[in-house]
mmCIF file of C-alpha atoms in Angstrom:
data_model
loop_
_atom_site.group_PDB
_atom_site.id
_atom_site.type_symbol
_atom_site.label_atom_id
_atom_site.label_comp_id
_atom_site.label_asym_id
_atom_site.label_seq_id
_atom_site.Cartn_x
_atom_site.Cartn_y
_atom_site.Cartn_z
ATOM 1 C CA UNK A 1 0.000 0.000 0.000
ATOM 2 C CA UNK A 2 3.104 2.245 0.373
ATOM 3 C CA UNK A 3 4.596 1.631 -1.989
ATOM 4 C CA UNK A 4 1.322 2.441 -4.046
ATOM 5 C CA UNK A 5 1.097 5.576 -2.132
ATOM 6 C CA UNK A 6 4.960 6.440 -2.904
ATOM 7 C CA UNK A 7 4.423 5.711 -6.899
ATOM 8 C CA UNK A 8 1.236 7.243 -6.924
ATOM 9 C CA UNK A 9 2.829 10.555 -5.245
ATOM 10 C CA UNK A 10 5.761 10.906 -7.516
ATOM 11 C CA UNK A 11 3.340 10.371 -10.833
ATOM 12 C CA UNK A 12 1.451 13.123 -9.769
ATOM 13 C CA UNK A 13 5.096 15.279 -8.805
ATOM 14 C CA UNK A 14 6.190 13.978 -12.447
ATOM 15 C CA UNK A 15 2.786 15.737 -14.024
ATOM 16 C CA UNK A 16 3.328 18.897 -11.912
ATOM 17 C CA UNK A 17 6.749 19.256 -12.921
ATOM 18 C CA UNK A 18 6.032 18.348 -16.618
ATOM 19 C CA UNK A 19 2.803 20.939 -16.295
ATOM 20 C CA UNK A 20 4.743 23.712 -15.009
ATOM 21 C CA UNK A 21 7.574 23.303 -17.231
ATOM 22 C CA UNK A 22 4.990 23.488 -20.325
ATOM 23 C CA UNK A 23 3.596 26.626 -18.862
ATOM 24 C CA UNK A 24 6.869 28.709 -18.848
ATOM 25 C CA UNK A 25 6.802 31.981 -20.210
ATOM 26 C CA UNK A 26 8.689 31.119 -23.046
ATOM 27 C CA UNK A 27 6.563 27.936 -23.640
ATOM 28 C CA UNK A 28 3.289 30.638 -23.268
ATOM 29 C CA UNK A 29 5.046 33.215 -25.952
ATOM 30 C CA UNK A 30 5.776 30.677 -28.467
ATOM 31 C CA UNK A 31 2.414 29.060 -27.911
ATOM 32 C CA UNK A 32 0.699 32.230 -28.485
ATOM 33 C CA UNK A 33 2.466 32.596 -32.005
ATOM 34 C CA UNK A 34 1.477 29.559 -33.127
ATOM 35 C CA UNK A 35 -2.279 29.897 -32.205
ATOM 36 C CA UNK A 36 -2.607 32.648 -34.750
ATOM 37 C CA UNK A 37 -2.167 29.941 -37.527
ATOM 38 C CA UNK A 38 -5.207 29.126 -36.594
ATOM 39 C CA UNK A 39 -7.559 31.754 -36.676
ATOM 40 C CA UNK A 40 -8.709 31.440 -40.654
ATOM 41 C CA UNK A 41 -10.236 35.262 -40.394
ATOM 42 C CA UNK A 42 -8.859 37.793 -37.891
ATOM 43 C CA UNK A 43 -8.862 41.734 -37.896
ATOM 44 C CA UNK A 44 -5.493 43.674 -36.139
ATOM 45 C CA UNK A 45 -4.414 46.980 -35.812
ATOM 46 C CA UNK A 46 -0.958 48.139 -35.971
ATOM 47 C CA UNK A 47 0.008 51.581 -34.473
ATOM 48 C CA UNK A 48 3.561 52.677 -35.139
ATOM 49 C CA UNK A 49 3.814 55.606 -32.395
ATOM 50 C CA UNK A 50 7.126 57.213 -32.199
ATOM 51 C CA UNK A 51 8.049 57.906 -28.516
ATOM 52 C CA UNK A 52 11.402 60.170 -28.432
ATOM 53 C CA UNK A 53 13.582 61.303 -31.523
ATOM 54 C CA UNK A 54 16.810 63.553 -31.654
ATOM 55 C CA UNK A 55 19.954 64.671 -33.025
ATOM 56 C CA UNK A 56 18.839 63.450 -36.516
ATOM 57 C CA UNK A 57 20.312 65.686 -38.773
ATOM 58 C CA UNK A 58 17.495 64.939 -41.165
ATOM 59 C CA UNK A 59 14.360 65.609 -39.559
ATOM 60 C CA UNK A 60 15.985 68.726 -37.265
ATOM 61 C CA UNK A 61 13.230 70.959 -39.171
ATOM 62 C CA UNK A 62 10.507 69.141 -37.275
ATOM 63 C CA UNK A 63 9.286 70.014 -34.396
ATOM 64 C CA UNK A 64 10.234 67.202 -32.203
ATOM 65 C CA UNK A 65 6.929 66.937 -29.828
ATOM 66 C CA UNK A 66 5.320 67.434 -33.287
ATOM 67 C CA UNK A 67 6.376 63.918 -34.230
ATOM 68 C CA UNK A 68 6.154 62.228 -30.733
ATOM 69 C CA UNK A 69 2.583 63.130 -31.319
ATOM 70 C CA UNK A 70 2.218 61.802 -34.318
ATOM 71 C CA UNK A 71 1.302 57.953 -35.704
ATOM 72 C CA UNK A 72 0.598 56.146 -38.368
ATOM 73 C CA UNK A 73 -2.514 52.882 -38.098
ATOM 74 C CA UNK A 74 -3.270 50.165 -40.501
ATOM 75 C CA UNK A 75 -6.350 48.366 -39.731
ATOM 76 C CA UNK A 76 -6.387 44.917 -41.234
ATOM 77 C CA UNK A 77 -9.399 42.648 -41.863
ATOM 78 C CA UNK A 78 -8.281 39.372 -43.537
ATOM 79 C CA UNK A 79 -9.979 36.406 -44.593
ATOM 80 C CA UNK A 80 -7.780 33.573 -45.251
ATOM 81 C CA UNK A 81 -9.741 31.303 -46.742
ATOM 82 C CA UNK A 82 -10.947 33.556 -49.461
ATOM 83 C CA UNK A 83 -7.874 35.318 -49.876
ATOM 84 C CA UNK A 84 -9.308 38.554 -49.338
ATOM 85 C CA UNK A 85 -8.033 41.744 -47.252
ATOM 86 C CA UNK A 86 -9.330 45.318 -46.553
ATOM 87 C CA UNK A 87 -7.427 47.791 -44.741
ATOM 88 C CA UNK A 88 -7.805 51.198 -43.435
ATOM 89 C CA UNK A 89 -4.847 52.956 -43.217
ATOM 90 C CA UNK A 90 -4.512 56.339 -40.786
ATOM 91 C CA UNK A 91 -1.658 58.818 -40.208
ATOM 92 C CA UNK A 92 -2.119 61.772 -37.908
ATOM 93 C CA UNK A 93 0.545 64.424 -38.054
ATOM 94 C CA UNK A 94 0.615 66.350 -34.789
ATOM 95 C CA UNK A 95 1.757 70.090 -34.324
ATOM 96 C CA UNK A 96 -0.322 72.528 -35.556
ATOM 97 C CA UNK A 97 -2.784 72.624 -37.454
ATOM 98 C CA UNK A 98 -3.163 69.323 -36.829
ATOM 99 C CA UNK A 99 -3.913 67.012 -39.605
ATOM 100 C CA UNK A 100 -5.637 63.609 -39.994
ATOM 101 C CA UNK A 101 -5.609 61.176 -43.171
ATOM 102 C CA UNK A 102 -7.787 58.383 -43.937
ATOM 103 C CA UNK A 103 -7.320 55.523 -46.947
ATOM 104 C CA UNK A 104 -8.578 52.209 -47.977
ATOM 105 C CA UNK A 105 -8.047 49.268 -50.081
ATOM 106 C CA UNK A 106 -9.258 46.122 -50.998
ATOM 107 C CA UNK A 107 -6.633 43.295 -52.137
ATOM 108 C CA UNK A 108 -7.947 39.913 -54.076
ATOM 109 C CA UNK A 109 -4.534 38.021 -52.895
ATOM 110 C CA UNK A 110 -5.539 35.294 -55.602
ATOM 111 C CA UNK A 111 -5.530 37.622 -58.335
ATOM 112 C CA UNK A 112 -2.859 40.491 -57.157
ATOM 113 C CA UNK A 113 -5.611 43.163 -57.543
ATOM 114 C CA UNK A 114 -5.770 45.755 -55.624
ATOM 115 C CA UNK A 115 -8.815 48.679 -55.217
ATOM 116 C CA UNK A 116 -8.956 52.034 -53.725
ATOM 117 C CA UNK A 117 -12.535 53.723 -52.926
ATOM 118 C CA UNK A 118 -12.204 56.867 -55.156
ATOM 119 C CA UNK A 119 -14.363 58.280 -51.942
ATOM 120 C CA UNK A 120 -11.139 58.861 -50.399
ATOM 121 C CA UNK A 121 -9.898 61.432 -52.290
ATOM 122 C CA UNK A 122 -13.134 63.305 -51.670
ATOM 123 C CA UNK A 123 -13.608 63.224 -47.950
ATOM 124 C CA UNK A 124 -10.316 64.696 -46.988
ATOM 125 C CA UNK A 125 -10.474 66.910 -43.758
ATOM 126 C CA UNK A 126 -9.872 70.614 -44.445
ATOM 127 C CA UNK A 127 -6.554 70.543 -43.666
ATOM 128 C CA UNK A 128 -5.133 68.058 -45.702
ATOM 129 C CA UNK A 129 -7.164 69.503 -48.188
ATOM 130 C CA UNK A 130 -5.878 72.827 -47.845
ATOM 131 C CA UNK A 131 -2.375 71.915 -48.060
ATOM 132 C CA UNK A 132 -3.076 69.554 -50.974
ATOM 133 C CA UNK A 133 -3.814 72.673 -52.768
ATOM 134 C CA UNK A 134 -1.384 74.655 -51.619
ATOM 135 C CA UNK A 135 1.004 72.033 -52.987
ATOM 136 C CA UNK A 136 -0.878 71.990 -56.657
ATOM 137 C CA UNK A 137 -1.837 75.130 -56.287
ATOM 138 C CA UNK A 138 -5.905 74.255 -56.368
ATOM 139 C CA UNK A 139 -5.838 71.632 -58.954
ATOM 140 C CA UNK A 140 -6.758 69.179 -56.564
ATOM 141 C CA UNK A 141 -9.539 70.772 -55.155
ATOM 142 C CA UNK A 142 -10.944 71.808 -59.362
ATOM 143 C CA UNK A 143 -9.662 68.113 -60.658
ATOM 144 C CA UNK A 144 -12.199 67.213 -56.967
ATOM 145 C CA UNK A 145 -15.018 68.863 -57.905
ATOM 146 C CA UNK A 146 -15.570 68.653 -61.590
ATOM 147 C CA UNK A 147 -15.541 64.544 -61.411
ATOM 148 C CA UNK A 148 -17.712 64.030 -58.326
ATOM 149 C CA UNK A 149 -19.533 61.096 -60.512
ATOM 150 C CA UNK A 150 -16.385 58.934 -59.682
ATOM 151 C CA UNK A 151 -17.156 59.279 -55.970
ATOM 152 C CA UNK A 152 -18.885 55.844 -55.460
ATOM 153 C CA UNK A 153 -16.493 53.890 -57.848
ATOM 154 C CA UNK A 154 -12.613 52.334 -57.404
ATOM 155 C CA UNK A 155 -9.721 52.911 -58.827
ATOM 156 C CA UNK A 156 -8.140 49.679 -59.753
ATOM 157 C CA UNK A 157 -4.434 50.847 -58.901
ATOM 158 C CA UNK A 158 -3.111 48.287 -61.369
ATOM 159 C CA UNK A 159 -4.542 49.291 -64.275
ATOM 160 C CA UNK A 160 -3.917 53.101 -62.922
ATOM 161 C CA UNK A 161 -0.177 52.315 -63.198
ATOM 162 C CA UNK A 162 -0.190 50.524 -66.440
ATOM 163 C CA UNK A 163 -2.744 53.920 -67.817
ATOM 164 C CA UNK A 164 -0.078 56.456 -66.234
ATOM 165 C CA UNK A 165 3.101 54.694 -66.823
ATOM 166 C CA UNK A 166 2.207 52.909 -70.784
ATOM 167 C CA UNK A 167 3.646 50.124 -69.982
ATOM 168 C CA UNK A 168 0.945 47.402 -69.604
ATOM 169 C CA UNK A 169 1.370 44.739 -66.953
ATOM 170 C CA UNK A 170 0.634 41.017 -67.709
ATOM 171 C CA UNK A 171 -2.057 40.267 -65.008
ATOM 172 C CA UNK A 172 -0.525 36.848 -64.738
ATOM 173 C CA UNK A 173 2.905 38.188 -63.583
ATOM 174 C CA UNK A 174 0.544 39.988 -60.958
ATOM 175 C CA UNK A 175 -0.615 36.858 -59.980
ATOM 176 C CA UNK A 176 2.510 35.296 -59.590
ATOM 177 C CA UNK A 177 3.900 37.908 -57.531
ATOM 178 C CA UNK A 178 1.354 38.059 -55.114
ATOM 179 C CA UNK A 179 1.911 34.154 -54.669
ATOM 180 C CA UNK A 180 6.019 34.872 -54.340
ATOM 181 C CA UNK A 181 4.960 37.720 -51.891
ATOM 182 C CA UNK A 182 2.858 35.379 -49.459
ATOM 183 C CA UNK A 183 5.680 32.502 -49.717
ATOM 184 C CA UNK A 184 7.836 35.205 -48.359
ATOM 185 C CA UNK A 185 6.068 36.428 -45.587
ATOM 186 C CA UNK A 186 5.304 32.802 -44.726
ATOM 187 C CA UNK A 187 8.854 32.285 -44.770
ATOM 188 C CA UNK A 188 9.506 34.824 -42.953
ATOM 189 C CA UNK A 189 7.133 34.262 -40.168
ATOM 190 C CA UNK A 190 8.552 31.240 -39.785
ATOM 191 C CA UNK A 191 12.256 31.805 -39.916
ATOM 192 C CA UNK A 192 11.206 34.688 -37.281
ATOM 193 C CA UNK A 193 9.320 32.496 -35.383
ATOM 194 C CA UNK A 194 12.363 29.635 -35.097
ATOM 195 C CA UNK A 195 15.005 31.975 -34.383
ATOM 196 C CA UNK A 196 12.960 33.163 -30.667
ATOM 197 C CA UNK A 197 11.966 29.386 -30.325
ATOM 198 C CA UNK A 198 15.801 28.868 -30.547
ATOM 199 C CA UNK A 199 16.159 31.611 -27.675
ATOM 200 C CA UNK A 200 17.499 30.138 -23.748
ATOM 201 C CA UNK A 201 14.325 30.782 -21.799
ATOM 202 C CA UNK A 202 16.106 33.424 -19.762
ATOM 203 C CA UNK A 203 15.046 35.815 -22.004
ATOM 204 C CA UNK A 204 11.512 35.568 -21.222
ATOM 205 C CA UNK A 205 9.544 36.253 -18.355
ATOM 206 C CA UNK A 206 6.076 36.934 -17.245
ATOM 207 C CA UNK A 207 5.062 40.354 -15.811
ATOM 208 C CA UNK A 208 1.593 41.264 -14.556
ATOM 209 C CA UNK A 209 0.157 38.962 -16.721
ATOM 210 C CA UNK A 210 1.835 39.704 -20.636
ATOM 211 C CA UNK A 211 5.263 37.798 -21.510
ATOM 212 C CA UNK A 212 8.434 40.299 -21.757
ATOM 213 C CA UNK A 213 10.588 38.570 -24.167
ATOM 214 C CA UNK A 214 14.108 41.034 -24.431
ATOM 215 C CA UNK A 215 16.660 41.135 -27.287
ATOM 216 C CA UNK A 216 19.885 43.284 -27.637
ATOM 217 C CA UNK A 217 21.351 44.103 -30.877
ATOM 218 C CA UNK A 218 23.771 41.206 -30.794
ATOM 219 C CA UNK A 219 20.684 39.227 -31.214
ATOM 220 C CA UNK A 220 18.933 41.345 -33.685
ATOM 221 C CA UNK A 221 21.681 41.137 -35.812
ATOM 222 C CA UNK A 222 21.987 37.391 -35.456
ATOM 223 C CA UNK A 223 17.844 38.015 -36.639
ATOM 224 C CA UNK A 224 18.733 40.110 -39.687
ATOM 225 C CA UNK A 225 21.427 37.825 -40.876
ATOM 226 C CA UNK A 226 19.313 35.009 -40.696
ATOM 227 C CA UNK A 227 16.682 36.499 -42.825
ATOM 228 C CA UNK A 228 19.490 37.292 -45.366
ATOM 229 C CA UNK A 229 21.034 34.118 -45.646
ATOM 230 C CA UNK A 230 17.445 32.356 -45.568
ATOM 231 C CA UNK A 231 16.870 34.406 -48.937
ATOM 232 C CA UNK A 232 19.803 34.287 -50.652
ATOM 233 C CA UNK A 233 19.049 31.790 -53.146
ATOM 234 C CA UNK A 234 15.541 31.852 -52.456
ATOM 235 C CA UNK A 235 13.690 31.498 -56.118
ATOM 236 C CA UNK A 236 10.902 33.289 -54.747
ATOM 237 C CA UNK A 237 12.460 36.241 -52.928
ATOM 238 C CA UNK A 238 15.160 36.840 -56.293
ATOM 239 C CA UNK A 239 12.217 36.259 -59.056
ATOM 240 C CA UNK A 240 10.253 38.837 -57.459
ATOM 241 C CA UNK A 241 13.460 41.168 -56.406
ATOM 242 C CA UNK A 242 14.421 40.948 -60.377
ATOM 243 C CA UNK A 243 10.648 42.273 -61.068
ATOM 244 C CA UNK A 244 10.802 45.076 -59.093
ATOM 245 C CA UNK A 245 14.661 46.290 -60.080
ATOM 246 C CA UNK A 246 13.823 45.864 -64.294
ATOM 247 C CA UNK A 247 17.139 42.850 -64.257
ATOM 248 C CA UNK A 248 16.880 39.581 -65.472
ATOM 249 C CA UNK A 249 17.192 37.088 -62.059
ATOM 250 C CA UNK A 250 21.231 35.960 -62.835
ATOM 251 C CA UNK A 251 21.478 39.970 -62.550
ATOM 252 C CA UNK A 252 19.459 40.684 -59.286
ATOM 253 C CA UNK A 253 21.217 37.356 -57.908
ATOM 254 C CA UNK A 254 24.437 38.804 -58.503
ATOM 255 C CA UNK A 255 23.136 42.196 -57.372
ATOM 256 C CA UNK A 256 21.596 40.836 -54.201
ATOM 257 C CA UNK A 257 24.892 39.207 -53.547
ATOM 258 C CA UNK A 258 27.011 42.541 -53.312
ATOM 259 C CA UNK A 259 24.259 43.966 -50.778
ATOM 260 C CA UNK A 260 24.324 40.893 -48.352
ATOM 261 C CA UNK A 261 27.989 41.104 -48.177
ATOM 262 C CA UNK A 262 27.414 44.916 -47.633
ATOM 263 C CA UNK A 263 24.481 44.649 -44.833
ATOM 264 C CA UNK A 264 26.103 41.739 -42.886
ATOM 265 C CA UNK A 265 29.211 44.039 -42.584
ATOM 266 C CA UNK A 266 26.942 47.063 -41.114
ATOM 267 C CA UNK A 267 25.243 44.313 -38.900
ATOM 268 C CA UNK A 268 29.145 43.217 -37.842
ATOM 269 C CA UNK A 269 29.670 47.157 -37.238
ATOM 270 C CA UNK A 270 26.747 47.738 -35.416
ATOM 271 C CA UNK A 271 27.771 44.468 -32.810
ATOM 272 C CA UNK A 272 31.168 45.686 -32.605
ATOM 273 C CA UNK A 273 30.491 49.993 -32.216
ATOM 274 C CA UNK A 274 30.311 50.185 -28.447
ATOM 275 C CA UNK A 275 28.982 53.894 -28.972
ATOM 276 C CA UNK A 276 25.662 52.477 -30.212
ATOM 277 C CA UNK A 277 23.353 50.990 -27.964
ATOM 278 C CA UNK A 278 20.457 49.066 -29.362
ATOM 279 C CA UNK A 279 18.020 46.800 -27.883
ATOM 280 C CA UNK A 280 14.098 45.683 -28.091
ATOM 281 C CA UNK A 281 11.433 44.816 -25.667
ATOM 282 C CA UNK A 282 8.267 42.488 -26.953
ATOM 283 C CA UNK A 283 5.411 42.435 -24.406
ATOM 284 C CA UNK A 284 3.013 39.565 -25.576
ATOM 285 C CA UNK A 285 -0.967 39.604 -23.757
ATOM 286 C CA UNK A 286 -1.789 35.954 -24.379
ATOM 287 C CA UNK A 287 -5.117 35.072 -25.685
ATOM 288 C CA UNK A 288 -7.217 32.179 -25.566
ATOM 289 C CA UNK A 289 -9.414 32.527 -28.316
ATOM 290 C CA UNK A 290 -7.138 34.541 -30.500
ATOM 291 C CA UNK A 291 -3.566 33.868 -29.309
ATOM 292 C CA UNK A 292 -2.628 36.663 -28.624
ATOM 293 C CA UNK A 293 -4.682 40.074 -27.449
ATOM 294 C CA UNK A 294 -1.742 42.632 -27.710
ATOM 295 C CA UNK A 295 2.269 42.923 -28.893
ATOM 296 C CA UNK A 296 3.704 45.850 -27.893
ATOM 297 C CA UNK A 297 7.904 45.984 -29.388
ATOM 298 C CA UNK A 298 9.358 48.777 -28.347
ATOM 299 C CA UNK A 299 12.806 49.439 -29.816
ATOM 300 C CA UNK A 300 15.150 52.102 -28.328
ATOM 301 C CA UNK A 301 18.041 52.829 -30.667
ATOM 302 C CA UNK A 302 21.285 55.336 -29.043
ATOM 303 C CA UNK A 303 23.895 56.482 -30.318
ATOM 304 C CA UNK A 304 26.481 58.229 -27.860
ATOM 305 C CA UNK A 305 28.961 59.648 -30.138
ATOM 306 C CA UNK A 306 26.986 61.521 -32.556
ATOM 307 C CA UNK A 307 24.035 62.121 -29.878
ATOM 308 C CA UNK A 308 21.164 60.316 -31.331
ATOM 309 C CA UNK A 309 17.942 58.949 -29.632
ATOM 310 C CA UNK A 310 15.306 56.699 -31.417
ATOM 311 C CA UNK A 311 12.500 55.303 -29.231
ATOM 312 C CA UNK A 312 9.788 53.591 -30.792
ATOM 313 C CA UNK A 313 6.575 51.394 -30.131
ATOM 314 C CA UNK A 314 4.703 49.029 -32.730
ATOM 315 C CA UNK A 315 1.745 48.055 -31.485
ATOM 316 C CA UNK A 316 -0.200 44.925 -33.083
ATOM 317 C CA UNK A 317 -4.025 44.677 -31.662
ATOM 318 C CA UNK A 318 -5.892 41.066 -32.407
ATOM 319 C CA UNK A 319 -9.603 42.681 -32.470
ATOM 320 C CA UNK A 320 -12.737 40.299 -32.884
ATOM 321 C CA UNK A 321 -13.237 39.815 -36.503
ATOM 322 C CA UNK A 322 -14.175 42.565 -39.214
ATOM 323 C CA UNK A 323 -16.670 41.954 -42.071
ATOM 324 C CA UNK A 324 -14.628 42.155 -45.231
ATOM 325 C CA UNK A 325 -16.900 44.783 -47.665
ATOM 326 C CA UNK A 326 -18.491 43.362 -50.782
ATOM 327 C CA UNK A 327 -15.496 42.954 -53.394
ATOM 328 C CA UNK A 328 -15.761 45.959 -56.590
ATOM 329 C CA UNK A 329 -17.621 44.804 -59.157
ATOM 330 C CA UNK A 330 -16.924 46.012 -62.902
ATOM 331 C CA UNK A 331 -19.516 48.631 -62.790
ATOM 332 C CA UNK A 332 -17.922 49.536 -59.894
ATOM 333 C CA UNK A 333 -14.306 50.314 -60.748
ATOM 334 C CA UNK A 334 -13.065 53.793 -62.735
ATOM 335 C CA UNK A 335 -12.532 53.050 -66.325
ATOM 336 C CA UNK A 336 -9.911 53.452 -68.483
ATOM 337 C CA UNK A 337 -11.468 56.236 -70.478
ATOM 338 C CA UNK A 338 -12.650 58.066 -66.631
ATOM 339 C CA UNK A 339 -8.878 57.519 -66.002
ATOM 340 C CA UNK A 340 -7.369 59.594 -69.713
ATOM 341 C CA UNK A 341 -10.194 61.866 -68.703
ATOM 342 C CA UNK A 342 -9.007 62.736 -65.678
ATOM 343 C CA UNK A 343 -5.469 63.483 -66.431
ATOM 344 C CA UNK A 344 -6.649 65.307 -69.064
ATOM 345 C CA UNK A 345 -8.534 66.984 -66.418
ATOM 346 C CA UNK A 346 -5.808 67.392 -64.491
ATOM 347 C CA UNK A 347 -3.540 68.962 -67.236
ATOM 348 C CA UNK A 348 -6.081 71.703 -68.006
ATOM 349 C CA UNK A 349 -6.222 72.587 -64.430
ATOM 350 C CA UNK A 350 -2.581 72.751 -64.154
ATOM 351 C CA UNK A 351 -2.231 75.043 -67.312
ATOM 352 C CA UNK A 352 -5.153 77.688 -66.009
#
């Protein structure tokens, strides 16, 4: 009977030992990451908030609480199963006046197409629409209101470029490249999600709930490098890189070899400058339905010799699922003769 006592005790020590080992906050982060494979439709919102920024020679013309107070937002409803995605993009500039911008689009991943709501361009707040006229002086407010028949239609931005550039675009190249672009992401995500797995659990711990997982810029170089040796000789990532640069793919291979030599002796640079520190912080609010609720990565970027302060925050929000809006019929979308009109519209407006 002891001895059925004694096995029956360390079973049940065996299964709290092998239960609490599961539930480490590593174990809990990683978890959460792969739950969001799951989830066939989902809706997020990114926020890209900038939190402190100085000694930037570039952007000394801007009022520094200006862009503290600033942000940009891309709402994201997806729908996996159809291939579909809507987003809603935002950017608020702070200072004054303040100013607030609003766009859409609607991607059919299977078929590369993209559409923008032509309503967009019509519903801009006075502000932006000041200084869009300021810029062109008025055009855009005449081109505005002598086409307000367009205002329930899209613009299909693909056959926009091929109207404005003349150079016409096979749609099955489209096609293609939006297949090339998810095998990259997917990639991606998963060369991303190996490298933390790969991490000594002493980099994560729990805190008031969310998961704290730190890396310093040894370790985000380590990151970066793997992503460039992952897609150096990837079909996908030089096929597509050979698209967007106009060479054939021996060219952008040989092209894309140069710059990984180049970048992985900036990343070697960066490790070794002890005048640069560099380091960022993911906070991951598990969630049981979604995976995860919130991922906050903050990145704070110094650099003591020539005075320099980047502080960031990227903020990713699971929210309950989004209906996707009806897809743009062909009635729906801006012709090709409404597009020649236009510019033309736009030409006469500029000569006046």
């Amino acid at each position: 009977m002891k001895k059925a006592i004694i096995a029956l005790a360390l079973i049940v020590l065996s299964v709290a030992i092998f239960l609490t080992a599961c539930s480490s906050p590593k174990s809990e982060f990683m978890a959460s990451f792969r739950n969001i494979v799951k989830n066939k439709q989902y809706t997020t919102a990114l926020t890209l908030q900038p939190v402190e920024v100085s000694g930037f020679k570039e952007l000394q013309l801007l009022n520094p609480k200006a862009l503290t107070s600033s942000h940009l937002t891309v709402k994201t409803s997806r729908d996996t199963e159809r291939d579909l995605t809507y987003n809603t993009f935002g950017v608020h500039v702070g200072g004054v006046p303040v100013m607030d911008l609003t766009a859409h689009s609607f991607q059919n991943g299977s078929t590369g197409k993209i559409f923008i709501p032509a309503n967009d361009f019509f519903q801009t707040t006075a502000p932006v629409t000041n200084l869009l006229d300021l810029v062109t002086d008025s055009v855009y407010s005449k081109v505005r209101s002598e086409n307000e028949d367009l205002k329930g239609k899209h613009i299909d931005l693909l056959q926009t470029i091929q109207n404005v550039s003349g150079q016409i675009i096979d749609e099955k190249t489209v096609e293609e490249q939006a297949g090339q672009l998810q095998a990259i992401e997917r990639k991606t995500a998963f060369l991303i999600y190996k490298h933390l797995n790969n991490l000594d659990k002493s980099h994560y711990q729990t805190v008031n709930k969310t998961i704290k997982l730190t890396l310093n810029k040894k370790e985000l170089a380590e990151l970066a490098n793997a992503w460039l040796e992952e897609f150096y000789s990837d079909h996908d990532f030089i096929s597509l890189y050979a698209e967007i640069s106009g060479l054939t793919e021996s060219q952008a291979k040989a092209t894309w070899t140069v710059n990984n030599k180049g970048m992985q002796q900036r990343f070697k640079n960066l490790i070794q400058n002890k005048d640069i520190q560099l380091n960022t912080v993911m906070t991951l609010q598990p969630d049981s339905d979604k995976g995860i609720k919130k991922l906050v990565t903050g990145v704070n970027y110094v650099n003591q010799k020539d005075q320099q302060k980047l502080k960031f925050n990227f903020t990713i929000d699971f929210l309950d699922f989004e209906k996707i809006p009806t897809s743009p019929n062909k009635a729906d979308i801006i012709t090709k003769k409404e597009l020649d009109d236009l510019m033309i519209d736009v030409i006469r407006a500029q000569r006046k």
